[in-house]
Short mmCIF file of C-alpha atoms in Angstrom, two decimals:
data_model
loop_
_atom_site.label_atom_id
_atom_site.label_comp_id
_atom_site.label_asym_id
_atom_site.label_seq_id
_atom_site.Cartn_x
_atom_site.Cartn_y
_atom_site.Cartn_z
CA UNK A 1 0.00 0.00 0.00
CA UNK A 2 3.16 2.29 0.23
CA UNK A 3 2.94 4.32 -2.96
CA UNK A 4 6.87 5.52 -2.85
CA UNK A 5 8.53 2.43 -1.93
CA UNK A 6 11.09 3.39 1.26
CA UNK A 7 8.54 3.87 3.99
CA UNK A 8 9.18 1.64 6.74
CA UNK A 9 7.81 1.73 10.55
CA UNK A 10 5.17 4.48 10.12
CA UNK A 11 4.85 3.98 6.40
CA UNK A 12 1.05 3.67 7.26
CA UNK A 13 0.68 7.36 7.95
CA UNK A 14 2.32 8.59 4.58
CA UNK A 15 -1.13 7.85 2.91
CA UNK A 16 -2.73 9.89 5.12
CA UNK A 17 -3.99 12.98 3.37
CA UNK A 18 -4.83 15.61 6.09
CA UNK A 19 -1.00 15.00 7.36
CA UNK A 20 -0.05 17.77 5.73
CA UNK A 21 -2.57 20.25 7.56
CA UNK A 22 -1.95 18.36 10.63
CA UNK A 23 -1.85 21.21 12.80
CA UNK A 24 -4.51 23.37 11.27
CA UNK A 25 -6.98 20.56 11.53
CA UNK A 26 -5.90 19.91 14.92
CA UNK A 27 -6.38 23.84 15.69
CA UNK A 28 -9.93 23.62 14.09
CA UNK A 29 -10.60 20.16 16.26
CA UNK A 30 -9.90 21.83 19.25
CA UNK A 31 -12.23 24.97 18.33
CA UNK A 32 -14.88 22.20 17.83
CA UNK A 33 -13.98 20.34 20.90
CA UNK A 34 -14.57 23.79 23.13
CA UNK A 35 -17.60 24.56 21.08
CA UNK A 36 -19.00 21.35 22.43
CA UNK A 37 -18.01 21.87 26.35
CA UNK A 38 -19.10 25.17 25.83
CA UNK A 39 -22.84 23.80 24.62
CA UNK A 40 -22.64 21.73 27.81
CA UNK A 41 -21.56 24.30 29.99
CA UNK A 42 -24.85 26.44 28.22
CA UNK A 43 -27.22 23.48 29.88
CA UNK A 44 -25.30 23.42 32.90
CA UNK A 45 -25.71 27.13 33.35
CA UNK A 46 -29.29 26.93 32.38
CA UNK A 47 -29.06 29.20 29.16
CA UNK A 48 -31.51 30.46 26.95
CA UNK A 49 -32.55 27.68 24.59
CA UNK A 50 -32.00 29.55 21.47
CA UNK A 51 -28.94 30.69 22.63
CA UNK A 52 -27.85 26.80 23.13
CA UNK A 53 -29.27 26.00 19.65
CA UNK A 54 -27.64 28.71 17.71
CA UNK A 55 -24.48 27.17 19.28
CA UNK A 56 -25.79 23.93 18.11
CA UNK A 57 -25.86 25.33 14.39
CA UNK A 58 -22.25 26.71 14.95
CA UNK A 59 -20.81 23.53 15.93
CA UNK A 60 -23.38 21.34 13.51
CA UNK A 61 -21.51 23.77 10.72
CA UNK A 62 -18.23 23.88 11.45
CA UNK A 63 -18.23 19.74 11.53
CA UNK A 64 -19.61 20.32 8.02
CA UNK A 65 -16.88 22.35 7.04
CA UNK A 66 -14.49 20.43 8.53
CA UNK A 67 -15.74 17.07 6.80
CA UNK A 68 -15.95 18.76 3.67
CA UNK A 69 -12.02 19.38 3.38
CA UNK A 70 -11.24 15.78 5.35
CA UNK A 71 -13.03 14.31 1.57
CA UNK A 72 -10.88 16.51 -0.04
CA UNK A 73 -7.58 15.63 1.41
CA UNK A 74 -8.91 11.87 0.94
CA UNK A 75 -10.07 11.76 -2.05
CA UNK A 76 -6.84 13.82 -3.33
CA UNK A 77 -4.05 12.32 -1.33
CA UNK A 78 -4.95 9.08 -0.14
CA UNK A 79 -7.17 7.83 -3.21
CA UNK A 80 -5.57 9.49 -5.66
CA UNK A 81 -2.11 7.81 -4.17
CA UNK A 82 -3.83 4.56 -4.55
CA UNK A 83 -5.10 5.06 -8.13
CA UNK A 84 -1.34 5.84 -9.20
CA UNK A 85 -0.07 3.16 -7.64
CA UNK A 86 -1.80 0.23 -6.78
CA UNK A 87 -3.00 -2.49 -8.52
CA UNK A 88 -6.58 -2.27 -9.65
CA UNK A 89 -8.41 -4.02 -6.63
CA UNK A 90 -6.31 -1.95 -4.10
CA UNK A 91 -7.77 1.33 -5.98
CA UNK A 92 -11.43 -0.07 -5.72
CA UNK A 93 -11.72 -0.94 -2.68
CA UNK A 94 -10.23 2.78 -1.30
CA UNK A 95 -13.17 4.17 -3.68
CA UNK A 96 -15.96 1.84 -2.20
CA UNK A 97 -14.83 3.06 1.04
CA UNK A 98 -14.68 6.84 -0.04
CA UNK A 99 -18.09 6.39 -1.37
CA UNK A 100 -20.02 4.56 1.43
CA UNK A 101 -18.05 7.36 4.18
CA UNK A 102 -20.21 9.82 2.01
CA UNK A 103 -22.95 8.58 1.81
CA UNK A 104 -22.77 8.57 5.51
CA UNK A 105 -21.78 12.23 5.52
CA UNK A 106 -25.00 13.12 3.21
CA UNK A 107 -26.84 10.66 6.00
CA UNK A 108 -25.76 12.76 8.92
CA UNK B 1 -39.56 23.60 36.35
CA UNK B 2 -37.46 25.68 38.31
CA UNK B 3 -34.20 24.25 38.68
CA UNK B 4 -32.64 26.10 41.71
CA UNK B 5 -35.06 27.26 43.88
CA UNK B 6 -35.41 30.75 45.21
CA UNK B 7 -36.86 31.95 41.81
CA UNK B 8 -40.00 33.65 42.45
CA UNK B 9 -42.76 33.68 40.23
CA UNK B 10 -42.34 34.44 36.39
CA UNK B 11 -38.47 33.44 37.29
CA UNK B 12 -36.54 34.05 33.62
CA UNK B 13 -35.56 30.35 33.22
CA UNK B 14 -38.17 28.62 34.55
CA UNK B 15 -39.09 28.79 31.20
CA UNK B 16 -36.64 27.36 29.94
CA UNK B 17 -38.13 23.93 28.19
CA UNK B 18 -35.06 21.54 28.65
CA UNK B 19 -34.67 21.99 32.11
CA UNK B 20 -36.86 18.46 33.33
CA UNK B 21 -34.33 17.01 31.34
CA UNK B 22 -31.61 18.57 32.40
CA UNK B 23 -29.45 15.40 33.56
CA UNK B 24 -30.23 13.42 30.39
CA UNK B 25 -29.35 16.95 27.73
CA UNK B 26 -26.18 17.24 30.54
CA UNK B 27 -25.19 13.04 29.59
CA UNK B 28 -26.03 13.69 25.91
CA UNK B 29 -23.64 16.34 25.63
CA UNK B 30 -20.97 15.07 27.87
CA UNK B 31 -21.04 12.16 25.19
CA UNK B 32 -21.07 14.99 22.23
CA UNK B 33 -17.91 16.37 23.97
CA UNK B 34 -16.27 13.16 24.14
CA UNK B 35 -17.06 12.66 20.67
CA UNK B 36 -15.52 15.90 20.06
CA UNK B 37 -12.67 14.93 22.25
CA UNK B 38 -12.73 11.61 20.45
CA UNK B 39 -11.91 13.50 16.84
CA UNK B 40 -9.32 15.47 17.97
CA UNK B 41 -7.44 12.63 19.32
CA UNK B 42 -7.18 10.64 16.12
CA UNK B 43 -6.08 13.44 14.38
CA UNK B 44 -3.52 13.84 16.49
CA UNK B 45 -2.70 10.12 16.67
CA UNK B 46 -3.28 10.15 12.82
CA UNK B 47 -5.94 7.64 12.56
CA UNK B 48 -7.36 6.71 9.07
CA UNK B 49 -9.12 10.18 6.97
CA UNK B 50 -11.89 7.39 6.70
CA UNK B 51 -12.12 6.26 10.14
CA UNK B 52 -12.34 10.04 11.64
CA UNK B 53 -15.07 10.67 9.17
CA UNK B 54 -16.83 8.23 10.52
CA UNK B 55 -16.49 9.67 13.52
CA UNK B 56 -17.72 13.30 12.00
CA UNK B 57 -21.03 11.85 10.39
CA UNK B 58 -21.46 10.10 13.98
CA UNK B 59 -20.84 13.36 15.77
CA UNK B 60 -23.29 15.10 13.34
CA UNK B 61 -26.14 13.06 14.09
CA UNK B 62 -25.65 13.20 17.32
CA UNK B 63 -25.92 17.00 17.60
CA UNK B 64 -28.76 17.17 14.90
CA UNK B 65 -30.50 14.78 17.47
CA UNK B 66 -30.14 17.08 20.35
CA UNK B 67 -31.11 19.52 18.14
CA UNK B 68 -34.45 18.20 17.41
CA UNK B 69 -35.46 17.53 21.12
CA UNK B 70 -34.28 20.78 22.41
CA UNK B 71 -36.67 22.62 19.57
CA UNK B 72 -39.06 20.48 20.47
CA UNK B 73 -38.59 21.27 24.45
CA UNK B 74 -38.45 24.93 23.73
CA UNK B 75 -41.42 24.99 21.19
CA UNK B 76 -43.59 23.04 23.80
CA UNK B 77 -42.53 24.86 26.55
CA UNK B 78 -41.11 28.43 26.33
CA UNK B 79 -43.03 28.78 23.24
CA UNK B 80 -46.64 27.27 24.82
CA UNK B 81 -46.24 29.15 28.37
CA UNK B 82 -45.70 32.29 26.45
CA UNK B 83 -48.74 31.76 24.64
CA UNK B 84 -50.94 31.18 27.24
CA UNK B 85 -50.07 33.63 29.76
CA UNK B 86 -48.08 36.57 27.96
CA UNK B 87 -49.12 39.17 25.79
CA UNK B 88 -49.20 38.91 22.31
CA UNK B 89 -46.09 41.12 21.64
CA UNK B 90 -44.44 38.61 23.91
CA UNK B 91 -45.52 35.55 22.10
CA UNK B 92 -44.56 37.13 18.46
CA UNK B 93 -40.98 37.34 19.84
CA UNK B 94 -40.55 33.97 20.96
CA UNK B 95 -42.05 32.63 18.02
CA UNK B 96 -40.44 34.45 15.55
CA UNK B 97 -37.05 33.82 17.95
CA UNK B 98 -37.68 29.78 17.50
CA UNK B 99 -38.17 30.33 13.76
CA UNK B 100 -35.14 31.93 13.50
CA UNK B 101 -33.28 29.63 15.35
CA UNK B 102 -34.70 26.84 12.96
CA UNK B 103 -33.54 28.42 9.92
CA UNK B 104 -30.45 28.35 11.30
CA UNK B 105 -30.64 24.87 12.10
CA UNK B 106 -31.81 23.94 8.62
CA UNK B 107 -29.40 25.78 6.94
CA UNK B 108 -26.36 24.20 9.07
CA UNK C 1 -56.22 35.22 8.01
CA UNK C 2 -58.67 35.43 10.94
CA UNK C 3 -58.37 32.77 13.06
CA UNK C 4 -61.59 32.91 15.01
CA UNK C 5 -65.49 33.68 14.11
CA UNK C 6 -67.82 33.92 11.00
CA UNK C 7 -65.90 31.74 8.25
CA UNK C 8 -67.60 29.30 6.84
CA UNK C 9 -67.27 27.34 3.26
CA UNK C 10 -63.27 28.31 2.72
CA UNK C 11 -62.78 29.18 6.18
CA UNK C 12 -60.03 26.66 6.38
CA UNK C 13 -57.88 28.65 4.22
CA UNK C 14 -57.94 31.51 6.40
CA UNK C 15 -55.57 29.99 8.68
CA UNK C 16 -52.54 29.54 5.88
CA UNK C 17 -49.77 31.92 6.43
CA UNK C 18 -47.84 31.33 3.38
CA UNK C 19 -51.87 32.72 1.52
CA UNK C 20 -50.55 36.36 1.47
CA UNK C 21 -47.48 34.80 -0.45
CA UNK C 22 -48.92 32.43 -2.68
CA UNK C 23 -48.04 33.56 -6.04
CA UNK C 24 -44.63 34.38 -5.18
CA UNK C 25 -44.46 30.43 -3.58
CA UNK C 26 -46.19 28.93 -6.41
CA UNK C 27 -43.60 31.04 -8.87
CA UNK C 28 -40.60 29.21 -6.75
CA UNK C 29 -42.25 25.76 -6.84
CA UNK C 30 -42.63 25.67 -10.50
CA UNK C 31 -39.15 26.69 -10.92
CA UNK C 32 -38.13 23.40 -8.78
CA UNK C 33 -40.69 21.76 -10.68
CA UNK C 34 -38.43 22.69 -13.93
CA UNK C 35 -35.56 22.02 -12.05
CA UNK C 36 -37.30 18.35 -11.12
CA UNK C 37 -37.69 18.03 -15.05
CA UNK C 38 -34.17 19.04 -16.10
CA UNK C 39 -32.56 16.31 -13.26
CA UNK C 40 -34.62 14.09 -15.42
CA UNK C 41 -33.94 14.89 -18.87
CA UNK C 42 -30.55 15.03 -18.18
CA UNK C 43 -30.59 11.67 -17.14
CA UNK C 44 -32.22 10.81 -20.41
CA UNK C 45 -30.08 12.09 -22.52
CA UNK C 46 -27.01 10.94 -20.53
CA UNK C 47 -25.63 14.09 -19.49
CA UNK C 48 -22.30 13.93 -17.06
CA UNK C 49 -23.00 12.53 -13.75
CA UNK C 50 -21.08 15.50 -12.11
CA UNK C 51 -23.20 17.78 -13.91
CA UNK C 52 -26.21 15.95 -12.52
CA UNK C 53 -25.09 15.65 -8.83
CA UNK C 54 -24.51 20.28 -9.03
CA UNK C 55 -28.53 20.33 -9.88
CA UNK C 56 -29.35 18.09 -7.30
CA UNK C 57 -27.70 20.11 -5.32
CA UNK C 58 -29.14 23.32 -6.03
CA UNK C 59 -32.65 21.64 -6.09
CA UNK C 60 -31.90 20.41 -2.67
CA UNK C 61 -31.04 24.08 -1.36
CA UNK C 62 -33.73 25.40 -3.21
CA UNK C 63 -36.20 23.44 -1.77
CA UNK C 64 -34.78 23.88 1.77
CA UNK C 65 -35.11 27.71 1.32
CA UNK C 66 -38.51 26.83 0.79
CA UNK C 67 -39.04 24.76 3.62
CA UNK C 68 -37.27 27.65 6.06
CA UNK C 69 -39.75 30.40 4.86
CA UNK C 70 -43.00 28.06 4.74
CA UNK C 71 -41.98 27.30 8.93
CA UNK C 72 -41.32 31.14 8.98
CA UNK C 73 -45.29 31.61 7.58
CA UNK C 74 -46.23 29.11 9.94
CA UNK C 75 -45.39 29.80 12.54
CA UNK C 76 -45.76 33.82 12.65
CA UNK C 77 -49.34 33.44 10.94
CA UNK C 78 -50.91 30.10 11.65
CA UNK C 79 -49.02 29.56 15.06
CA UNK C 80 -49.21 32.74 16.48
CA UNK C 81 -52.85 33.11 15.28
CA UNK C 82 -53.89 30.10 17.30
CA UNK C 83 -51.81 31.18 19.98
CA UNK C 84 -53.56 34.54 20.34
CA UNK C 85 -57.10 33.67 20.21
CA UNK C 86 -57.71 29.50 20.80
CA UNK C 87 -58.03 27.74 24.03
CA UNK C 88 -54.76 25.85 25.30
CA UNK C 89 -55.36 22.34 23.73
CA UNK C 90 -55.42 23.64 20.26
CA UNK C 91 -52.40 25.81 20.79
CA UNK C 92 -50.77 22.57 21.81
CA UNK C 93 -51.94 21.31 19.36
CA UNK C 94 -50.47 23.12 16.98
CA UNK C 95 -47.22 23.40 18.36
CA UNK C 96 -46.23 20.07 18.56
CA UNK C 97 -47.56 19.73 15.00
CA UNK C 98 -44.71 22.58 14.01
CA UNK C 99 -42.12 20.39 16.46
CA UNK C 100 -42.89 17.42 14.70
CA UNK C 101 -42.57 18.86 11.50
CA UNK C 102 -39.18 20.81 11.99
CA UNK C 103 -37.69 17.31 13.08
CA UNK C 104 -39.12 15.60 9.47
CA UNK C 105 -36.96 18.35 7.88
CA UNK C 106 -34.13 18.59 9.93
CA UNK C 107 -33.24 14.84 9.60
CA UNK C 108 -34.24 14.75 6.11
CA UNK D 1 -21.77 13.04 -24.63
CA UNK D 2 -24.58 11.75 -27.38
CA UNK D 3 -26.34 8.97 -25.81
CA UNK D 4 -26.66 7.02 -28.83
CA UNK D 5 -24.90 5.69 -31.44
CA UNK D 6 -21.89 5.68 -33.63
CA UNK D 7 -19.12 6.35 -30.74
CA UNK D 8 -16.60 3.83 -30.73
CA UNK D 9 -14.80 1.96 -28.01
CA UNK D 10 -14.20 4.79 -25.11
CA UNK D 11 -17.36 6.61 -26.10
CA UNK D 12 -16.78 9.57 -23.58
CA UNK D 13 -20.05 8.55 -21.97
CA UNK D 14 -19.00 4.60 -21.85
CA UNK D 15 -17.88 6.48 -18.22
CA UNK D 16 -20.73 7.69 -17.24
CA UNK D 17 -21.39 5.50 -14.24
CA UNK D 18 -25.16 5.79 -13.54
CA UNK D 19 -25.97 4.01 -17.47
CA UNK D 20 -26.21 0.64 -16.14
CA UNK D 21 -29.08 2.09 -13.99
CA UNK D 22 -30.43 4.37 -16.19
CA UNK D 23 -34.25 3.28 -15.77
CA UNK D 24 -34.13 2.92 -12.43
CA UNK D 25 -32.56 6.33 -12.24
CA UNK D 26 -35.03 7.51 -14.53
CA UNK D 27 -38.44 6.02 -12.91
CA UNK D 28 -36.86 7.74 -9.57
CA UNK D 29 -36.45 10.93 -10.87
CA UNK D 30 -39.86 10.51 -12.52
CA UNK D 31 -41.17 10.02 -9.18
CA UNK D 32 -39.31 12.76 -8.00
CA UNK D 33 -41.05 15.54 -10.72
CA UNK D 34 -44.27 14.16 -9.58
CA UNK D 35 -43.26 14.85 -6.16
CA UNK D 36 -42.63 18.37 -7.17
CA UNK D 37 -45.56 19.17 -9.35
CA UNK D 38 -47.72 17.50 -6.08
CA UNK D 39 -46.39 20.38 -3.57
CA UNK D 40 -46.91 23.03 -6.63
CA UNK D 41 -50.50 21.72 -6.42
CA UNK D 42 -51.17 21.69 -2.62
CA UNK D 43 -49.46 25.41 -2.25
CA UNK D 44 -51.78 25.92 -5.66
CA UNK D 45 -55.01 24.26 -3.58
CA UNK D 46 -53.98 25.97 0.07
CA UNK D 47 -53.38 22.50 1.23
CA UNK D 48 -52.38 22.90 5.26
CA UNK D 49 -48.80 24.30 5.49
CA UNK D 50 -47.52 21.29 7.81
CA UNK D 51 -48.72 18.17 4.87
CA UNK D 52 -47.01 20.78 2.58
CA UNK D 53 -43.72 20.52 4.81
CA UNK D 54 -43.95 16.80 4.75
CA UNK D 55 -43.97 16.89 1.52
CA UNK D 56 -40.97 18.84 1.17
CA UNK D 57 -39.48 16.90 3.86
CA UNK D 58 -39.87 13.47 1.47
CA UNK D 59 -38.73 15.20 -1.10
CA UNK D 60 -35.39 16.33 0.15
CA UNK D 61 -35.14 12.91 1.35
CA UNK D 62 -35.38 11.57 -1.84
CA UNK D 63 -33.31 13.85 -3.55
CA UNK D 64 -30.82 12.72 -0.94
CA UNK D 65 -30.82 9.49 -1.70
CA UNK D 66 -30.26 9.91 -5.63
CA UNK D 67 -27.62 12.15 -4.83
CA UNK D 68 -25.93 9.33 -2.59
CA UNK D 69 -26.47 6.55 -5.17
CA UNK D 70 -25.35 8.82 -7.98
CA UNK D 71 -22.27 9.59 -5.87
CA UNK D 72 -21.28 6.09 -5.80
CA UNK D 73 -22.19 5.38 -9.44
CA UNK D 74 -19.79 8.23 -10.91
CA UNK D 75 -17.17 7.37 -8.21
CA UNK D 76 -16.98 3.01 -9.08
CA UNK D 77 -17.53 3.79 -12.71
CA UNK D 78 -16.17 7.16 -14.02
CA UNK D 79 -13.88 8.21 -11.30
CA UNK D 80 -12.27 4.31 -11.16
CA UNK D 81 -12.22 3.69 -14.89
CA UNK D 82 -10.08 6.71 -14.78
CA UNK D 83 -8.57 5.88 -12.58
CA UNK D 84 -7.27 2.32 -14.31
CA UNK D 85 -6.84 3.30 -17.99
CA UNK D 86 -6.00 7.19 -17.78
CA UNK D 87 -3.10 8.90 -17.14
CA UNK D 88 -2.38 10.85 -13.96
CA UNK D 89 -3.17 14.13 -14.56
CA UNK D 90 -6.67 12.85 -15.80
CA UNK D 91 -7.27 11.05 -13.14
CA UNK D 92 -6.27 14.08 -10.68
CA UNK D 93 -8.92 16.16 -12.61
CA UNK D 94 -11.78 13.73 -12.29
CA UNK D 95 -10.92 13.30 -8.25
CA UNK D 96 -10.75 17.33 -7.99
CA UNK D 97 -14.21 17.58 -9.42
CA UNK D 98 -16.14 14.72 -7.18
CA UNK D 99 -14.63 15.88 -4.30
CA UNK D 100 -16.10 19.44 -5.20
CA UNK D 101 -19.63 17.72 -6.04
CA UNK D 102 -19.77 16.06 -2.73
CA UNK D 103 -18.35 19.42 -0.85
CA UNK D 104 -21.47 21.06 -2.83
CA UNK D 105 -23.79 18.16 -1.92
CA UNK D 106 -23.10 18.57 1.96
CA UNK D 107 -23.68 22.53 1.93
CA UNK D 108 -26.65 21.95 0.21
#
């Protein structure tokens, strides 16, 4: 599955498309992980219901966003990888699984 | 409904629908955070694009499902105790308030 | 639009909030209607999938800008109405109807 | 991009992945215009605004689905014959634009 040849040990992780944006997607992760103590913090505090919904939106959003550039970096590094690559079942099988993670996304 | 006590009367949040539920919305979200937590981690650890997506749609429809019940909460309580007992000014802001905040929700 | 007294024959009617708007609705819906019809007769004549998949896109955001101003009507006209002039139960009644049908379109 | 006729061997549209399906795409999307033209009618007939929603709702729905089925029609046909016959910068091109589709399909 190594598309360059040379990986060893963490070889694995080379195919991994986001790797690149590591840290801003970690950055954005951690946003989203304080938008969602925040929401609980809302009902613990007894907010305003809208108030705790439009935070709802924010967060439901900003998953969106982020999901929508996790394809991307899939599709583009780690498929794409595989389609220059691999042998022909290899290459399928990463597009089945592309396919049916998107058709969970479009589910959600 | 009132969560705390002292409140007298017309006390600000004892209108505020998801408070009966308070413990379950409080479990639902500590989930959602740990979710959230959940995300971050395998980015950091750099799990599989597909696997964290996964994880994203999961996260998703878990916050559109809180979403739902706390509209619901709020419609059939702030909503229906400011219709019976406030003044119609007061109604027309809560209800044009909730359809706000569903816009929002649709549109995230 | 007057919820309460002397209707009779089309006094159902009366209560629909998106009436004042109905030609500027029915000019939208036909538009998705031709937008229904193009989807298909691209399909017929075997247009590019990719090209398909943008107008199902835009026909899904046009109808949910539909859906967010018909909840909008709703609610500030046939919600409100109720809530300003019937007895409790129907007000309930009503409500939960609009809860029930936020939650069809937020998970759909 | 002619549906029928004289093309020969790689007929551009040989790719395009939802042929195999057409009628079945077709009969849904037939369904789907008379789903249309039905909510045109009930806004046309001042149907109640909640059975319109529904309507909408199903419709989104099933716009959803086509859009997830067509997804993984152009991805295992057109995106993976690419994928195996063309060369890379073809291939690159075809990824680019489904990942754009499906970014467009989850704003929408």
């Amino acid at each position: 599955m190594t598309p360059s040849g040379s990986e060893a040990g963490t070889a694995e992780h080379a195919h991994h498309g986001y790797m690149s944006d590591k840290d801003a997607y970690l950055r954005r992760l951690k946003r989203i992980e304080g938008q969602a103590r925040g929401i609980s913090r809302m009902v613990e505090e007894e907010s305003y219901c809208i108030d705790i919904l439009t935070q709802v939106s924010a967060l439901t959003s900003a998953l969106r966003a982020v999901a929508v550039e996790l394809v991307d970096d899939h599709l583009m590094h780690c498929v794409l990888d595989a389609a220059k690559s691999s042998d022909d079942s290899v290459v399928e099988a990463k597009v089945k699984e592309a396919s049916d993670v998107v058709a969970r996304l479009l589910r959600s």
